[in-house]
């Protein structure tokens, strides 16, 4: 005889009828194709895209906000293109640390904070190593690394918009 069809409870976690619960989602660039809409990015333009649960405002976003405040007070700022303003102490950004930001009215995070990109502050050692950290929701944080030599400021918001949309498509929210 034939086995009866599997019921929803019999499906393994991760199947459409039984989404998996996860603490975090790490997408290497081999898996970033799951996000769609990132075609045309040169190799190594993005590194490590992570989505994780948070129980409080994430350290990365707090660091970005405090770094932005510090850089605005002490360094000159200029339009960088694509809706971003860059504050840096070096006329040639490739030599020093910088912060790029967009006012929330131009392009903000889902919680209404300014979009901020910090460059040259680590974990890499080059000024072109940039970090983006922000909360997607009250419980989820998005963070990723990008190389500004391969993704210039004029494209950073477009790339973030594509990453955010792709991550939102991967998330499954429980129905209550």
C-alpha positions as protocol buffer text, in pm:
chain_id: "A"
residue {
  index: 1
  type: UNK
  ca { x: 0 y: 0 z: 0 }
}
residue {
  index: 2
  type: UNK
  ca { x: 81 y: 366 z: -9 }
}
residue {
  index: 3
  type: UNK
  ca { x: 175 y: 580 z: 289 }
}
residue {
  index: 4
  type: UNK
  ca { x: -78 y: 847 z: 380 }
}
residue {
  index: 5
  type: UNK
  ca { x: 19 y: 1203 z: 281 }
}
residue {
  index: 6
  type: UNK
  ca { x: 227 y: 1391 z: 537 }
}
residue {
  index: 7
  type: UNK
  ca { x: 42 y: 1639 z: 752 }
}
residue {
  index: 8
  type: UNK
  ca { x: 173 y: 1986 z: 831 }
}
residue {
  index: 9
  type: UNK
  ca { x: 312 y: 1866 z: 1164 }
}
residue {
  index: 10
  type: UNK
  ca { x: 513 y: 1598 z: 981 }
}
residue {
  index: 11
  type: UNK
  ca { x: 698 y: 1844 z: 757 }
}
residue {
  index: 12
  type: UNK
  ca { x: 1056 y: 1909 z: 863 }
}
residue {
  index: 13
  type: UNK
  ca { x: 1141 y: 2254 z: 1002 }
}
residue {
  index: 14
  type: UNK
  ca { x: 1221 y: 2498 z: 723 }
}
residue {
  index: 15
  type: UNK
  ca { x: 954 y: 2375 z: 485 }
}
residue {
  index: 16
  type: UNK
  ca { x: 686 y: 2620 z: 369 }
}
residue {
  index: 17
  type: UNK
  ca { x: 423 y: 2460 z: 593 }
}
residue {
  index: 18
  type: UNK
  ca { x: 653 y: 2460 z: 895 }
}
residue {
  index: 19
  type: UNK
  ca { x: 893 y: 2757 z: 901 }
}
residue {
  index: 20
  type: UNK
  ca { x: 1206 y: 2712 z: 1111 }
}
residue {
  index: 21
  type: UNK
  ca { x: 1269 y: 2926 z: 1416 }
}
residue {
  index: 22
  type: UNK
  ca { x: 1617 y: 3076 z: 1409 }
}
residue {
  index: 23
  type: UNK
  ca { x: 1819 y: 3304 z: 1628 }
}
residue {
  index: 24
  type: UNK
  ca { x: 2014 y: 3441 z: 1332 }
}
residue {
  index: 25
  type: UNK
  ca { x: 2051 y: 3423 z: 956 }
}
residue {
  index: 26
  type: UNK
  ca { x: 2400 y: 3452 z: 807 }
}
residue {
  index: 27
  type: UNK
  ca { x: 2424 y: 3488 z: 431 }
}
residue {
  index: 28
  type: UNK
  ca { x: 2764 y: 3445 z: 274 }
}
residue {
  index: 29
  type: UNK
  ca { x: 2794 y: 3596 z: -69 }
}
residue {
  index: 30
  type: UNK
  ca { x: 2729 y: 3250 z: -216 }
}
residue {
  index: 31
  type: UNK
  ca { x: 2384 y: 3262 z: -53 }
}
residue {
  index: 32
  type: UNK
  ca { x: 2321 y: 3633 z: -111 }
}
residue {
  index: 33
  type: UNK
  ca { x: 2153 y: 3537 z: -440 }
}
residue {
  index: 34
  type: UNK
  ca { x: 1858 y: 3446 z: -216 }
}
residue {
  index: 35
  type: UNK
  ca { x: 1811 y: 3820 z: -173 }
}
residue {
  index: 36
  type: UNK
  ca { x: 1763 y: 3873 z: -547 }
}
residue {
  index: 37
  type: UNK
  ca { x: 1808 y: 4220 z: -693 }
}
residue {
  index: 38
  type: UNK
  ca { x: 2183 y: 4241 z: -617 }
}
residue {
  index: 39
  type: UNK
  ca { x: 2292 y: 4158 z: -969 }
}
residue {
  index: 40
  type: UNK
  ca { x: 2572 y: 4366 z: -1108 }
}
residue {
  index: 41
  type: UNK
  ca { x: 2765 y: 4395 z: -783 }
}
residue {
  index: 42
  type: UNK
  ca { x: 3131 y: 4317 z: -832 }
}
residue {
  index: 43
  type: UNK
  ca { x: 3283 y: 4020 z: -647 }
}
residue {
  index: 44
  type: UNK
  ca { x: 3372 y: 4096 z: -285 }
}
residue {
  index: 45
  type: UNK
  ca { x: 3160 y: 4414 z: -284 }
}
residue {
  index: 46
  type: UNK
  ca { x: 2959 y: 4274 z: 7 }
}
residue {
  index: 47
  type: UNK
  ca { x: 3066 y: 4048 z: 289 }
}
residue {
  index: 48
  type: UNK
  ca { x: 2865 y: 3876 z: 560 }
}
residue {
  index: 49
  type: UNK
  ca { x: 2499 y: 3975 z: 568 }
}
residue {
  index: 50
  type: UNK
  ca { x: 2348 y: 3890 z: 908 }
}
residue {
  index: 51
  type: UNK
  ca { x: 2001 y: 3914 z: 1054 }
}
residue {
  index: 52
  type: UNK
  ca { x: 1969 y: 3833 z: 1423 }
}
residue {
  index: 53
  type: UNK
  ca { x: 1731 y: 3874 z: 1712 }
}
residue {
  index: 54
  type: UNK
  ca { x: 1794 y: 4153 z: 1960 }
}
residue {
  index: 55
  type: UNK
  ca { x: 1644 y: 4217 z: 2300 }
}
residue {
  index: 56
  type: UNK
  ca { x: 1769 y: 4576 z: 2317 }
}
residue {
  index: 57
  type: UNK
  ca { x: 1905 y: 4837 z: 2077 }
}
residue {
  index: 58
  type: UNK
  ca { x: 2203 y: 4670 z: 1910 }
}
residue {
  index: 59
  type: UNK
  ca { x: 2557 y: 4780 z: 1991 }
}
residue {
  index: 60
  type: UNK
  ca { x: 2641 y: 4830 z: 1621 }
}
residue {
  index: 61
  type: UNK
  ca { x: 2363 y: 5082 z: 1570 }
}
residue {
  index: 62
  type: UNK
  ca { x: 2452 y: 5265 z: 1893 }
}
residue {
  index: 63
  type: UNK
  ca { x: 2817 y: 5278 z: 1782 }
}
residue {
  index: 64
  type: UNK
  ca { x: 2717 y: 5415 z: 1441 }
}
residue {
  index: 65
  type: UNK
  ca { x: 2497 y: 5686 z: 1597 }
}
residue {
  index: 66
  type: UNK
  ca { x: 2762 y: 5797 z: 1848 }
}
residue {
  index: 67
  type: UNK
  ca { x: 3032 y: 5792 z: 1578 }
}
residue {
  index: 68
  type: UNK
  ca { x: 2814 y: 6006 z: 1353 }
}
residue {
  index: 69
  type: UNK
  ca { x: 2759 y: 6260 z: 1633 }
}
residue {
  index: 70
  type: UNK
  ca { x: 3134 y: 6273 z: 1705 }
}
residue {
  index: 71
  type: UNK
  ca { x: 3236 y: 6308 z: 1339 }
}
residue {
  index: 72
  type: UNK
  ca { x: 2978 y: 6580 z: 1267 }
}
residue {
  index: 73
  type: UNK
  ca { x: 3114 y: 6784 z: 1561 }
}
residue {
  index: 74
  type: UNK
  ca { x: 3482 y: 6753 z: 1475 }
}
residue {
  index: 75
  type: UNK
  ca { x: 3518 y: 6691 z: 1101 }
}
residue {
  index: 76
  type: UNK
  ca { x: 3402 y: 6863 z: 783 }
}
residue {
  index: 77
  type: UNK
  ca { x: 3106 y: 6705 z: 604 }
}
residue {
  index: 78
  type: UNK
  ca { x: 3023 y: 6712 z: 232 }
}
residue {
  index: 79
  type: UNK
  ca { x: 2769 y: 6568 z: -9 }
}
residue {
  index: 80
  type: UNK
  ca { x: 2888 y: 6223 z: -116 }
}
residue {
  index: 81
  type: UNK
  ca { x: 2619 y: 6146 z: -374 }
}
residue {
  index: 82
  type: UNK
  ca { x: 2318 y: 5918 z: -371 }
}
residue {
  index: 83
  type: UNK
  ca { x: 2155 y: 6108 z: -81 }
}
residue {
  index: 84
  type: UNK
  ca { x: 2450 y: 6055 z: 156 }
}
residue {
  index: 85
  type: UNK
  ca { x: 2660 y: 6309 z: 343 }
}
residue {
  index: 86
  type: UNK
  ca { x: 3015 y: 6211 z: 439 }
}
residue {
  index: 87
  type: UNK
  ca { x: 3208 y: 6339 z: 741 }
}
residue {
  index: 88
  type: UNK
  ca { x: 3581 y: 6272 z: 740 }
}
residue {
  index: 89
  type: UNK
  ca { x: 3903 y: 6431 z: 864 }
}
residue {
  index: 90
  type: UNK
  ca { x: 4089 y: 6326 z: 547 }
}
residue {
  index: 91
  type: UNK
  ca { x: 4046 y: 6500 z: 212 }
}
residue {
  index: 92
  type: UNK
  ca { x: 4114 y: 6160 z: 51 }
}
residue {
  index: 93
  type: UNK
  ca { x: 3874 y: 5916 z: 221 }
}
residue {
  index: 94
  type: UNK
  ca { x: 4099 y: 5621 z: 134 }
}
residue {
  index: 95
  type: UNK
  ca { x: 4338 y: 5735 z: 407 }
}
residue {
  index: 96
  type: UNK
  ca { x: 4113 y: 5774 z: 708 }
}
residue {
  index: 97
  type: UNK
  ca { x: 3792 y: 5699 z: 890 }
}
residue {
  index: 98
  type: UNK
  ca { x: 3462 y: 5839 z: 773 }
}
residue {
  index: 99
  type: UNK
  ca { x: 3090 y: 5823 z: 838 }
}
residue {
  index: 100
  type: UNK
  ca { x: 2828 y: 5844 z: 564 }
}
residue {
  index: 101
  type: UNK
  ca { x: 2469 y: 5916 z: 657 }
}
residue {
  index: 102
  type: UNK
  ca { x: 2130 y: 6002 z: 516 }
}
residue {
  index: 103
  type: UNK
  ca { x: 1867 y: 6188 z: 711 }
}
residue {
  index: 104
  type: UNK
  ca { x: 1570 y: 5968 z: 788 }
}
residue {
  index: 105
  type: UNK
  ca { x: 1359 y: 6195 z: 565 }
}
residue {
  index: 106
  type: UNK
  ca { x: 1583 y: 6102 z: 268 }
}
residue {
  index: 107
  type: UNK
  ca { x: 1635 y: 5733 z: 351 }
}
residue {
  index: 108
  type: UNK
  ca { x: 1609 y: 5595 z: 700 }
}
residue {
  index: 109
  type: UNK
  ca { x: 1600 y: 5268 z: 883 }
}
residue {
  index: 110
  type: UNK
  ca { x: 1266 y: 5091 z: 931 }
}
residue {
  index: 111
  type: UNK
  ca { x: 1248 y: 5236 z: 1286 }
}
residue {
  index: 112
  type: UNK
  ca { x: 1296 y: 5590 z: 1155 }
}
residue {
  index: 113
  type: UNK
  ca { x: 1664 y: 5640 z: 1242 }
}
residue {
  index: 114
  type: UNK
  ca { x: 1918 y: 5787 z: 1000 }
}
residue {
  index: 115
  type: UNK
  ca { x: 2085 y: 5539 z: 764 }
}
residue {
  index: 116
  type: UNK
  ca { x: 2455 y: 5530 z: 864 }
}
residue {
  index: 117
  type: UNK
  ca { x: 2760 y: 5366 z: 709 }
}
residue {
  index: 118
  type: UNK
  ca { x: 3083 y: 5368 z: 912 }
}
residue {
  index: 119
  type: UNK
  ca { x: 3410 y: 5316 z: 720 }
}
residue {
  index: 120
  type: UNK
  ca { x: 3757 y: 5246 z: 853 }
}
residue {
  index: 121
  type: UNK
  ca { x: 3647 y: 5165 z: 1209 }
}
residue {
  index: 122
  type: UNK
  ca { x: 3684 y: 4787 z: 1178 }
}
residue {
  index: 123
  type: UNK
  ca { x: 3664 y: 4497 z: 1182 }
}
residue {
  index: 124
  type: UNK
  ca { x: 3876 y: 4536 z: 868 }
}
residue {
  index: 125
  type: UNK
  ca { x: 4185 y: 4751 z: 866 }
}
residue {
  index: 126
  type: UNK
  ca { x: 4123 y: 4954 z: 551 }
}
residue {
  index: 127
  type: UNK
  ca { x: 3928 y: 5277 z: 517 }
}
residue {
  index: 128
  type: UNK
  ca { x: 3729 y: 5108 z: 240 }
}
residue {
  index: 129
  type: UNK
  ca { x: 3593 y: 4848 z: 487 }
}
residue {
  index: 130
  type: UNK
  ca { x: 3248 y: 4974 z: 582 }
}
residue {
  index: 131
  type: UNK
  ca { x: 2980 y: 4850 z: 822 }
}
residue {
  index: 132
  type: UNK
  ca { x: 2604 y: 4894 z: 826 }
}
residue {
  index: 133
  type: UNK
  ca { x: 2405 y: 4807 z: 1143 }
}
residue {
  index: 134
  type: UNK
  ca { x: 2043 y: 4886 z: 1218 }
}
residue {
  index: 135
  type: UNK
  ca { x: 1725 y: 4736 z: 1351 }
}
residue {
  index: 136
  type: UNK
  ca { x: 1478 y: 4600 z: 1099 }
}
residue {
  index: 137
  type: UNK
  ca { x: 1212 y: 4576 z: 1369 }
}
residue {
  index: 138
  type: UNK
  ca { x: 1185 y: 4581 z: 1746 }
}
residue {
  index: 139
  type: UNK
  ca { x: 1328 y: 4228 z: 1754 }
}
residue {
  index: 140
  type: UNK
  ca { x: 1557 y: 4198 z: 1450 }
}
residue {
  index: 141
  type: UNK
  ca { x: 1890 y: 4357 z: 1360 }
}
residue {
  index: 142
  type: UNK
  ca { x: 2045 y: 4373 z: 1011 }
}
residue {
  index: 143
  type: UNK
  ca { x: 2420 y: 4411 z: 972 }
}
residue {
  index: 144
  type: UNK
  ca { x: 2656 y: 4373 z: 682 }
}
residue {
  index: 145
  type: UNK
  ca { x: 2994 y: 4478 z: 552 }
}
residue {
  index: 146
  type: UNK
  ca { x: 3062 y: 4645 z: 221 }
}
residue {
  index: 147
  type: UNK
  ca { x: 3366 y: 4762 z: 31 }
}
residue {
  index: 148
  type: UNK
  ca { x: 3328 y: 5125 z: -70 }
}
residue {
  index: 149
  type: UNK
  ca { x: 3583 y: 5087 z: -348 }
}
residue {
  index: 150
  type: UNK
  ca { x: 3334 y: 4848 z: -513 }
}
residue {
  index: 151
  type: UNK
  ca { x: 3011 y: 5012 z: -393 }
}
residue {
  index: 152
  type: UNK
  ca { x: 3054 y: 5390 z: -410 }
}
residue {
  index: 153
  type: UNK
  ca { x: 2842 y: 5615 z: -186 }
}
residue {
  index: 154
  type: UNK
  ca { x: 2613 y: 5696 z: -480 }
}
residue {
  index: 155
  type: UNK
  ca { x: 2499 y: 5328 z: -483 }
}
residue {
  index: 156
  type: UNK
  ca { x: 2495 y: 5249 z: -110 }
}
residue {
  index: 157
  type: UNK
  ca { x: 2129 y: 5335 z: -51 }
}
residue {
  index: 158
  type: UNK
  ca { x: 2022 y: 5139 z: -358 }
}
residue {
  index: 159
  type: UNK
  ca { x: 2219 y: 4836 z: -239 }
}
residue {
  index: 160
  type: UNK
  ca { x: 2078 y: 4865 z: 114 }
}
residue {
  index: 161
  type: UNK
  ca { x: 1724 y: 4893 z: -22 }
}
residue {
  index: 162
  type: UNK
  ca { x: 1779 y: 4569 z: -222 }
}
residue {
  index: 163
  type: UNK
  ca { x: 1929 y: 4388 z: 80 }
}
residue {
  index: 164
  type: UNK
  ca { x: 1643 y: 4502 z: 304 }
}
residue {
  index: 165
  type: UNK
  ca { x: 1377 y: 4395 z: 55 }
}
residue {
  index: 166
  type: UNK
  ca { x: 1543 y: 4057 z: 3 }
}
residue {
  index: 167
  type: UNK
  ca { x: 1575 y: 3992 z: 376 }
}
residue {
  index: 168
  type: UNK
  ca { x: 1209 y: 4087 z: 430 }
}
residue {
  index: 169
  type: UNK
  ca { x: 1108 y: 3829 z: 169 }
}
residue {
  index: 170
  type: UNK
  ca { x: 1304 y: 3557 z: 353 }
}
residue {
  index: 171
  type: UNK
  ca { x: 1144 y: 3630 z: 689 }
}
residue {
  index: 172
  type: UNK
  ca { x: 832 y: 3445 z: 797 }
}
residue {
  index: 173
  type: UNK
  ca { x: 624 y: 3603 z: 1069 }
}
residue {
  index: 174
  type: UNK
  ca { x: 399 y: 3386 z: 1285 }
}
residue {
  index: 175
  type: UNK
  ca { x: 26 y: 3419 z: 1228 }
}
residue {
  index: 176
  type: UNK
  ca { x: -167 y: 3485 z: 1549 }
}
